[in-house]
PDB file of C-alpha atoms in Angstrom:
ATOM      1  CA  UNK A 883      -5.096   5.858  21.264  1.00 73.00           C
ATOM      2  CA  UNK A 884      -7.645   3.700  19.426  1.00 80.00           C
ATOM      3  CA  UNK A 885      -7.660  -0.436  19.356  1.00 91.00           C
ATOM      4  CA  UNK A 886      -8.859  -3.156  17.823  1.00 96.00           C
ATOM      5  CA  UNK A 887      -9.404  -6.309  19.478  1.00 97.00           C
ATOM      6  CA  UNK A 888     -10.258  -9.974  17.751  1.00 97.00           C
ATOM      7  CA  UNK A 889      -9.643 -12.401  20.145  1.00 96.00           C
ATOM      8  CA  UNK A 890     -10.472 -15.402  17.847  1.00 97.00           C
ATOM      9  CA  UNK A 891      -7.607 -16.184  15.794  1.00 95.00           C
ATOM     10  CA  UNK A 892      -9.559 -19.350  13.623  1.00 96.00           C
ATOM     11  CA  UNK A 893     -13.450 -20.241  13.803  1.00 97.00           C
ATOM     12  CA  UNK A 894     -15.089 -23.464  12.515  1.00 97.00           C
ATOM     13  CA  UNK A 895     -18.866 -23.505  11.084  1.00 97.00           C
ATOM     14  CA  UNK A 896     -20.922 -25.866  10.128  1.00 97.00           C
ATOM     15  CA  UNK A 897     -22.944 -25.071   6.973  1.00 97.00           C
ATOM     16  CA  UNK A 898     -26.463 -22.670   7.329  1.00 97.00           C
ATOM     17  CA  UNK A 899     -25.347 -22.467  10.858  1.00 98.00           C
ATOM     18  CA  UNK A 900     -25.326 -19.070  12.301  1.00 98.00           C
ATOM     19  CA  UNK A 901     -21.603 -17.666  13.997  1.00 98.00           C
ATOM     20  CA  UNK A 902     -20.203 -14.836  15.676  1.00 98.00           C
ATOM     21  CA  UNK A 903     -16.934 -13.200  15.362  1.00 98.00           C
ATOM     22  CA  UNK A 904     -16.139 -11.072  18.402  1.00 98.00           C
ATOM     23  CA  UNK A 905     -14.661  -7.573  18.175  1.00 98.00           C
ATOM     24  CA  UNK A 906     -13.798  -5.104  20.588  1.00 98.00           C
ATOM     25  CA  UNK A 907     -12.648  -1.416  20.962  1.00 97.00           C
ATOM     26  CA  UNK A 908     -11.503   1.348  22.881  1.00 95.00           C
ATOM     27  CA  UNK A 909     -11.225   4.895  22.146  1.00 91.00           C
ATOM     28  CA  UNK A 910     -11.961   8.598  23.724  1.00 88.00           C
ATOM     29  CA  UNK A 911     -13.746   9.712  20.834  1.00 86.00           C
ATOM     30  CA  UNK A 912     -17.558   9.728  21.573  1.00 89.00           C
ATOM     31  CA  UNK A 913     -17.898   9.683  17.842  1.00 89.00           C
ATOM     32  CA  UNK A 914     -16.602   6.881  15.771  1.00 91.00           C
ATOM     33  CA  UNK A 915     -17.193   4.381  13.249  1.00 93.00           C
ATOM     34  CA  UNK A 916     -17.296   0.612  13.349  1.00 95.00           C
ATOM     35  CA  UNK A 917     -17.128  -1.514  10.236  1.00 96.00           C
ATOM     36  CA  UNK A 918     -16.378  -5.443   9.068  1.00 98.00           C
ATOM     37  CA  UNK A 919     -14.046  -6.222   5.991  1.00 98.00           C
ATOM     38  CA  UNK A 920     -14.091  -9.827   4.328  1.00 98.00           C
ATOM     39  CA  UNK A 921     -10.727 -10.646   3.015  1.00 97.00           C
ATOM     40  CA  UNK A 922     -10.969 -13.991   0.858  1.00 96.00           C
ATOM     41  CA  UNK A 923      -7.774 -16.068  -0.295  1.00 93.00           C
ATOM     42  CA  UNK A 924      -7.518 -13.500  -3.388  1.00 92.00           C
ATOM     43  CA  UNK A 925      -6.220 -10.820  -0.806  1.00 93.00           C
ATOM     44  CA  UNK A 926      -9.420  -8.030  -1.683  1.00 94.00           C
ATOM     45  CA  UNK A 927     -11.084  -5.774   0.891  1.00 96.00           C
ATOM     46  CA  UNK A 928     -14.378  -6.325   0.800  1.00 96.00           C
ATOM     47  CA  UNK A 929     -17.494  -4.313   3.018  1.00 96.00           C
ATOM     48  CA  UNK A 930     -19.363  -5.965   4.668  1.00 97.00           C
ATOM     49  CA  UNK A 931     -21.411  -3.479   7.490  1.00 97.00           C
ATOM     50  CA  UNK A 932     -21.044  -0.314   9.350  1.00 95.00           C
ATOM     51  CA  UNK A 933     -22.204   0.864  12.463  1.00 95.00           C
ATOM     52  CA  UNK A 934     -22.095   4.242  14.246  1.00 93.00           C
ATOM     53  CA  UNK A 935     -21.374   5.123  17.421  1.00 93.00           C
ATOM     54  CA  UNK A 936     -24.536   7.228  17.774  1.00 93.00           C
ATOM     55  CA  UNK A 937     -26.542   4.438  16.161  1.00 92.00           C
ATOM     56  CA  UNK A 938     -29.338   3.244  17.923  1.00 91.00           C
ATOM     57  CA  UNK A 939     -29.908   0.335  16.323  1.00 95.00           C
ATOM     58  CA  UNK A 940     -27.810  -2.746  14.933  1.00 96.00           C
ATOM     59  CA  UNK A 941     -26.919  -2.346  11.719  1.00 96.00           C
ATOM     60  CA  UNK A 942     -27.836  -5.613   9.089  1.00 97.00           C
ATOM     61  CA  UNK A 943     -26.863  -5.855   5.868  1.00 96.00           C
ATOM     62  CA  UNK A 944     -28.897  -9.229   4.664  1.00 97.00           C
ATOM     63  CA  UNK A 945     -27.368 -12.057   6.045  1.00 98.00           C
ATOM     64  CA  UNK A 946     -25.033  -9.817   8.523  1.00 98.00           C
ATOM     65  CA  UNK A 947     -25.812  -8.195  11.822  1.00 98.00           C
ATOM     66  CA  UNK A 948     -23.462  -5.993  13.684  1.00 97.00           C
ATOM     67  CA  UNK A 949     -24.179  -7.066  17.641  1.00 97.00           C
ATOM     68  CA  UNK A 950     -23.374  -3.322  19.158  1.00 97.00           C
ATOM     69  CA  UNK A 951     -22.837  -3.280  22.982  1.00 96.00           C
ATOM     70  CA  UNK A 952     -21.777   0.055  23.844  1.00 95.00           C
ATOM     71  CA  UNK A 953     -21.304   0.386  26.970  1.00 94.00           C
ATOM     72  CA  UNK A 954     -19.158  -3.200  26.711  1.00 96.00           C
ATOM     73  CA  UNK A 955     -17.540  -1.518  23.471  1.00 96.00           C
ATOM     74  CA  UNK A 956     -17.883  -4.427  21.769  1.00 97.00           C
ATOM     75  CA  UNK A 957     -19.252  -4.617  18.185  1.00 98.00           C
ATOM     76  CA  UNK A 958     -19.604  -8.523  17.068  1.00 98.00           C
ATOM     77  CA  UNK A 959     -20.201  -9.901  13.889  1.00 98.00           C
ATOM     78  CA  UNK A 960     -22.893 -12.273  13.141  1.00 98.00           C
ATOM     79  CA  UNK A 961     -22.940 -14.504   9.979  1.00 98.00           C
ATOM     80  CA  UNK A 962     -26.200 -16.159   9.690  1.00 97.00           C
ATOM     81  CA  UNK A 963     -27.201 -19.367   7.479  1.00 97.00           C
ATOM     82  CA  UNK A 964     -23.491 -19.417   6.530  1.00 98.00           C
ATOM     83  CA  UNK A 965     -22.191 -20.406   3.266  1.00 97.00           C
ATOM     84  CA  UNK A 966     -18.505 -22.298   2.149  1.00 97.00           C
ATOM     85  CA  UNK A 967     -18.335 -19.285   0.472  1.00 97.00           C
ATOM     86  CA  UNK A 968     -18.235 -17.117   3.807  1.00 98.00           C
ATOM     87  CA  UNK A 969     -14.855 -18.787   4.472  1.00 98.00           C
ATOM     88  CA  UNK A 970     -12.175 -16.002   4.452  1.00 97.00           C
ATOM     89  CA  UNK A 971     -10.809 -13.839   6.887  1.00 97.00           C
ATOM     90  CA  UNK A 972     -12.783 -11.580   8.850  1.00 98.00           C
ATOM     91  CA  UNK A 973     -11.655  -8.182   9.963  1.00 98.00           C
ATOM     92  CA  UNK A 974     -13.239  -5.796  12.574  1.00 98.00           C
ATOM     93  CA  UNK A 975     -12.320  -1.846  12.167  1.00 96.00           C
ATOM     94  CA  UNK A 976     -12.678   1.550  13.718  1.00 95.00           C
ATOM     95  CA  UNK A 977     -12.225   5.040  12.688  1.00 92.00           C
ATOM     96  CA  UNK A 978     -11.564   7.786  14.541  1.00 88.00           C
ATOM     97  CA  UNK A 979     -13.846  11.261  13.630  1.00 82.00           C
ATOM     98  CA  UNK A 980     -11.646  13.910  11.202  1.00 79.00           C
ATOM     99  CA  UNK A 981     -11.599  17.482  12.693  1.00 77.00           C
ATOM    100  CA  UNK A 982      -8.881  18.636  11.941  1.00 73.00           C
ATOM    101  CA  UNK A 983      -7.116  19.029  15.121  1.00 71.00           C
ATOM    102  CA  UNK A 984      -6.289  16.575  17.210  1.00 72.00           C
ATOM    103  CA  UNK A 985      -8.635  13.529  15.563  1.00 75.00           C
ATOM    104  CA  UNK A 986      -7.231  12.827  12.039  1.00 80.00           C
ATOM    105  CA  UNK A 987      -9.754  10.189  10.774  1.00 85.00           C
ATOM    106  CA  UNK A 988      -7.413   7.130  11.673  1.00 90.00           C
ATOM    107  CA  UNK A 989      -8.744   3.744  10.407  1.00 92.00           C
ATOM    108  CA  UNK A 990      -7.281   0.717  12.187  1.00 94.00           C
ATOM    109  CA  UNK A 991      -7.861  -2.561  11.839  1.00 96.00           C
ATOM    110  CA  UNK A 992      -7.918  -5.963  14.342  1.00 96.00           C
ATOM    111  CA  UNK A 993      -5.967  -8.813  13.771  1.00 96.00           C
ATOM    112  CA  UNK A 994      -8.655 -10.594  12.184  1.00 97.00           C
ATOM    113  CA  UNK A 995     -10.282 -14.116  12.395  1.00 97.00           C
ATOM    114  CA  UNK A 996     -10.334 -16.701  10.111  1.00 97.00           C
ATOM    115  CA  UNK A 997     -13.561 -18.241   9.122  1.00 98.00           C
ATOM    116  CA  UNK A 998     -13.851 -22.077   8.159  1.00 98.00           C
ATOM    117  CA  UNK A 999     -17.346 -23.054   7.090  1.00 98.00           C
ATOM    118  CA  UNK A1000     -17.586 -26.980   6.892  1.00 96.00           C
ATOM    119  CA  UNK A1001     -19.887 -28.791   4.508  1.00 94.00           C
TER     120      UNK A1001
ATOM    121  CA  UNK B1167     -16.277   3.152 -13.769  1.00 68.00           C
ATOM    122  CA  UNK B1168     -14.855   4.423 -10.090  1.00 75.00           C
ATOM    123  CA  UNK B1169     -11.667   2.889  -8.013  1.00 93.00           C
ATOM    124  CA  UNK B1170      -8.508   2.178  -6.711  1.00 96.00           C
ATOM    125  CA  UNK B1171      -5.724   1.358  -8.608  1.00 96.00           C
ATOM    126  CA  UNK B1172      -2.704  -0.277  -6.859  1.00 97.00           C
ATOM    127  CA  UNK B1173       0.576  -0.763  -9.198  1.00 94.00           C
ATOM    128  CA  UNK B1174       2.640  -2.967 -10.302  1.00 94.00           C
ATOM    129  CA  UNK B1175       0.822  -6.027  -9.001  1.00 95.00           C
ATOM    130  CA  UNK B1176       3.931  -7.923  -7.826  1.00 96.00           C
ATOM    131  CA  UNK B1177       7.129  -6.043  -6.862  1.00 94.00           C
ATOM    132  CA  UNK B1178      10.799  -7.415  -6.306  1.00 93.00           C
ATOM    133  CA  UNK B1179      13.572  -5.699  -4.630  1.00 89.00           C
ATOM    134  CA  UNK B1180      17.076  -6.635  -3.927  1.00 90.00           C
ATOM    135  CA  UNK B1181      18.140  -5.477  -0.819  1.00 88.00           C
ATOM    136  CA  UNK B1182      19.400  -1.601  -0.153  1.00 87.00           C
ATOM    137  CA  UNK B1183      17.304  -0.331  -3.067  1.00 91.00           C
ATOM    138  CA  UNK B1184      14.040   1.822  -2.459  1.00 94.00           C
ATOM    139  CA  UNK B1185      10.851   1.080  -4.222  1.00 95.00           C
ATOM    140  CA  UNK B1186       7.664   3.087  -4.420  1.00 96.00           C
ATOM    141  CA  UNK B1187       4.183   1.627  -4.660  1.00 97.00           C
ATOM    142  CA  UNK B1188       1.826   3.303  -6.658  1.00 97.00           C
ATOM    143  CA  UNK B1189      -1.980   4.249  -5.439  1.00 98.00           C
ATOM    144  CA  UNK B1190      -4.422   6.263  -7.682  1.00 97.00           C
ATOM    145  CA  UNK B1191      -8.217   6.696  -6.892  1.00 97.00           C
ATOM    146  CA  UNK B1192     -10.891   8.398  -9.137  1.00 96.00           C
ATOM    147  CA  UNK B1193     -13.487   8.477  -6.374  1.00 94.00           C
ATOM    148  CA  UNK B1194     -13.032  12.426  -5.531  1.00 92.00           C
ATOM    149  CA  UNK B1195     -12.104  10.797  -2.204  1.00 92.00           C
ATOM    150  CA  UNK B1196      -9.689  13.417   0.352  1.00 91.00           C
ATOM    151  CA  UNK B1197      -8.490   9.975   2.416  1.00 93.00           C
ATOM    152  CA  UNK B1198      -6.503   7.686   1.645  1.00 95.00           C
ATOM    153  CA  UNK B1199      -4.513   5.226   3.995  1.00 97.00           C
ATOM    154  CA  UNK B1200      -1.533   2.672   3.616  1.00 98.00           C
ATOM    155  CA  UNK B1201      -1.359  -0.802   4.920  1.00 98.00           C
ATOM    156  CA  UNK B1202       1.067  -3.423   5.294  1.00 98.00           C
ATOM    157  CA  UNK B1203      -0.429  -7.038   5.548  1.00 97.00           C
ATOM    158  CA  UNK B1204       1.916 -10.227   6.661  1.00 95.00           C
ATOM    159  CA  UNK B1205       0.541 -13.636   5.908  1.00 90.00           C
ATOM    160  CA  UNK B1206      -2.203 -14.769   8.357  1.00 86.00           C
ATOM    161  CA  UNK B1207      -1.874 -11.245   9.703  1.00 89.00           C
ATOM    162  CA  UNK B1208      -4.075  -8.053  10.284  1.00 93.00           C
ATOM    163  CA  UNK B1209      -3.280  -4.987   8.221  1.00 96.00           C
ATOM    164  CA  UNK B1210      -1.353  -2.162  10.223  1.00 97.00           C
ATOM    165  CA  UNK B1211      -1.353   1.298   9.287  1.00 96.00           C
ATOM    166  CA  UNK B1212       1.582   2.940   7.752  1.00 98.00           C
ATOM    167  CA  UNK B1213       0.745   6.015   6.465  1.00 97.00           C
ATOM    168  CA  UNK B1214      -2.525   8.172   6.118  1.00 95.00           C
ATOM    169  CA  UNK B1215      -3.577  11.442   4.538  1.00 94.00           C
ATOM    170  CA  UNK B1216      -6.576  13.466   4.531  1.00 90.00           C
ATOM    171  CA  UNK B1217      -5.472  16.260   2.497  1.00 90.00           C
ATOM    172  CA  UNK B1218      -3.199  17.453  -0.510  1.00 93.00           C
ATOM    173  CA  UNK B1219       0.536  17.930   1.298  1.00 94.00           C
ATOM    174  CA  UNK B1220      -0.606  16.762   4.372  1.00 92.00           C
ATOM    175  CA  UNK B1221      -0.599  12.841   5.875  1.00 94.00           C
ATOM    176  CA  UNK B1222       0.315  12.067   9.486  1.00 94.00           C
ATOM    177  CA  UNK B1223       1.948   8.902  10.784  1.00 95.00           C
ATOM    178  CA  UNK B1224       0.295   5.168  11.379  1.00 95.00           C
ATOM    179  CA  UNK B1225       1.633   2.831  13.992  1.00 94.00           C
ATOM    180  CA  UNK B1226       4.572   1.353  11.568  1.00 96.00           C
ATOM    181  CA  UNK B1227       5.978   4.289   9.289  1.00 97.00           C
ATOM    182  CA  UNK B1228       9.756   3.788   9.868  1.00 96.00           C
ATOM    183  CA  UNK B1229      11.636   2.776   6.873  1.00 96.00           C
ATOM    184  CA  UNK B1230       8.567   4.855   4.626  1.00 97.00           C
ATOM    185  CA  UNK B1231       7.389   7.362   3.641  1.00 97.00           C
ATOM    186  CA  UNK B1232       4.789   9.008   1.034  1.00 98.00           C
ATOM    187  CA  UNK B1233       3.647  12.065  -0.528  1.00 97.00           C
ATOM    188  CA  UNK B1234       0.442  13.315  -1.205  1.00 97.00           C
ATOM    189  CA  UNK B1235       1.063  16.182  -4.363  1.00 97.00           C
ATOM    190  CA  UNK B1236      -2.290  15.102  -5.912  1.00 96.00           C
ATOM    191  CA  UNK B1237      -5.730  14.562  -4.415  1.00 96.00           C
ATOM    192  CA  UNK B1238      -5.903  11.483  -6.802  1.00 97.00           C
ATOM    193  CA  UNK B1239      -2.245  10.058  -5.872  1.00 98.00           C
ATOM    194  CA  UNK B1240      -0.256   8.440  -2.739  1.00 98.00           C
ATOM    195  CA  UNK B1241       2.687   6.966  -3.438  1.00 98.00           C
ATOM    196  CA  UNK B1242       4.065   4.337  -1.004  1.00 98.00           C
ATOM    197  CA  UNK B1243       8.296   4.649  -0.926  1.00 97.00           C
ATOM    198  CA  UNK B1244      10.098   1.444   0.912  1.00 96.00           C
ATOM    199  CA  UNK B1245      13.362   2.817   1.592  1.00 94.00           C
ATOM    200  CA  UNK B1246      16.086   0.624   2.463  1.00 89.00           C
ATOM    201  CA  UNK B1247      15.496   1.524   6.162  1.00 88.00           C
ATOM    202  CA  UNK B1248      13.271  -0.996   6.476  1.00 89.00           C
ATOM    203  CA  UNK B1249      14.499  -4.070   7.479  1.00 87.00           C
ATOM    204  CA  UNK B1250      11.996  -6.630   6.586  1.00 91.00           C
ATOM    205  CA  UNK B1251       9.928  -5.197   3.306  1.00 93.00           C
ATOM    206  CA  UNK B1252       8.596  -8.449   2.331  1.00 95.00           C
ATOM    207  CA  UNK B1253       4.749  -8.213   2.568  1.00 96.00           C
ATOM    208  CA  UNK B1254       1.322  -7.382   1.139  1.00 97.00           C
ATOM    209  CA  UNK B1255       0.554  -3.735   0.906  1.00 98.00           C
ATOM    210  CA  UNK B1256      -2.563  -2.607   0.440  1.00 98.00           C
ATOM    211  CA  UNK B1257      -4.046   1.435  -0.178  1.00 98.00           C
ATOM    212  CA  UNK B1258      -7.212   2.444   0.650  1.00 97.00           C
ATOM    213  CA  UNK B1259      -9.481   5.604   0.124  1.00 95.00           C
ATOM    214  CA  UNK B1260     -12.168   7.077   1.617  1.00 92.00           C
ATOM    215  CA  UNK B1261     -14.417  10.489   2.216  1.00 87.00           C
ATOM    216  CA  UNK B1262     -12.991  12.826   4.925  1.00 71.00           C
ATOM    217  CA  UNK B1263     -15.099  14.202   7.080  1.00 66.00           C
ATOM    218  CA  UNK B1264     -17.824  11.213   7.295  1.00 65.00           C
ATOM    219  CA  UNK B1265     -16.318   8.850   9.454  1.00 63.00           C
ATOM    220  CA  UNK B1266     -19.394   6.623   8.722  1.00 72.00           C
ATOM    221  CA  UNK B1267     -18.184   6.339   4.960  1.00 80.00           C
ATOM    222  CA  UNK B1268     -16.728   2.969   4.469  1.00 89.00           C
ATOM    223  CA  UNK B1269     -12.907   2.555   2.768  1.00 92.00           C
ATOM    224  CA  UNK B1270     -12.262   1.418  -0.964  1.00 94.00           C
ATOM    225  CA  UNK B1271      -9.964  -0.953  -1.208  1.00 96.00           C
ATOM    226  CA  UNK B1272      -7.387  -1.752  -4.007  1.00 96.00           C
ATOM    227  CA  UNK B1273      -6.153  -4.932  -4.925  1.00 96.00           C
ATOM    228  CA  UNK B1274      -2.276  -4.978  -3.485  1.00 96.00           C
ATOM    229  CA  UNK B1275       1.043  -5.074  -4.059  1.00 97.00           C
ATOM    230  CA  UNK B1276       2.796  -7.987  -3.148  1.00 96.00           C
ATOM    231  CA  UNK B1277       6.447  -6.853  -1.966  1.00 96.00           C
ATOM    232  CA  UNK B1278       9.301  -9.687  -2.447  1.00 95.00           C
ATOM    233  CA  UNK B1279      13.673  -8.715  -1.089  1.00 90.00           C
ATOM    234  CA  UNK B1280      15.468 -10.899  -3.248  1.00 86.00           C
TER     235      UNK B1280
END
């Protein structure tokens, strides 16, 4: 079974500093999807960056970068030059390949970590 | 333009009763997922569905259940089985077979046993 890991419950940031939010996974699928939601105070989903599991490189998506280790399946976040409007809560995700068979395209989600940028 | 529609916005139930949640996407997408949200909380999976008449379990699907008649439509149902209703829910759709094909979002329904 697939699983989402956030071990960071609350982060603090100082303004145009850079941070990382730490994810990890586990699954038996060699193929699979990684991906990073922004949830502000309003309650929306919003995308932030994907990453593949055959990907060679990191994915970036302007002031994201997804920090892919493999072989540590770990796929961390990294908020550069942050802004007070970065503060939300951050959510890590996999999902699972659909085939029909035994892999149904499950999408499951970490516990999330809440992001404080300080001015 | 293209999305999700989640309906009503806010939703009360008194206790016993059943209440369905509405989801409707115009994105052509064959996914679509339920998730329940409690505050400060991640979102756990309820439900999901990748075809018409077909959906398979999440990690949290007693006291629910759904139906997928429509390609366009998932309805939520909070039966009275579940113990402890009060919570965010929040639908989601995406494309099948690309699991590199990121989930659409709509914007909730907040869930209130009064």
């Amino acid at each position: 079974a697939q699983k989402i890991t956030q071990t960071q419950p609350g982060m603090f940031v100082q303004e145009k500093e850079a941070v990382t939010l730490d994810c990890t996974y586990d699954t038996s699928d060699p193929s699979y999807g990684l991906f990073w939601y922004k949830q502000p105070s309003s309650g929306e989903m919003i995308f932030l960056i994907y990453q593949g599991s055959y990907d060679q490189q990191n994915a970036t998506e302007g002031r994201y970068s997804l920090n892919f280790q493999k072989a540590r399946k770990s796929a961390n976040l990294v908020i550069s030059a942050s802004q007070l409007g970065d503060s939300a809560m951050y959510f890590c995700a996999m999902r699972e390949p659909y085939t029909g068979g035994t892999s149904y395209g499950k999408l499951t989600f970490g516990q999330g970590t809440i992001l404080t940028v300080h001015p | 333009d293209g999305g999700i529609t989640q309906s009503p916005k806010y939703l009360f139930r008194k206790e016993g009763q059943n209440v369905t949640l509405s989801c409707e996407q115009n994105l052509n997408h064959d996914a679509m997922y339920w998730y329940r949200q409690d505050p400060g909380q991640g979102l756990r999976l309820i439900y999901y569905s990748q075809i018409v008449n077909d959906f398979q379990k999440g990690d949290i699907a007693e006291g629910y259940s759904v139906s997928r008649e429509k390609k366009e439509s998932f309805p939520l149902t909070v039966t009275s089985a579940q113990k402890n209703p009060t919570a965010f829910y929040l639908c989601a759709s995406s494309r099948r077979r690309d699991s590199g094909t990121e989930a659409f979002f709509g914007q909730g329904t907040r869930l209130t046993v009064v």
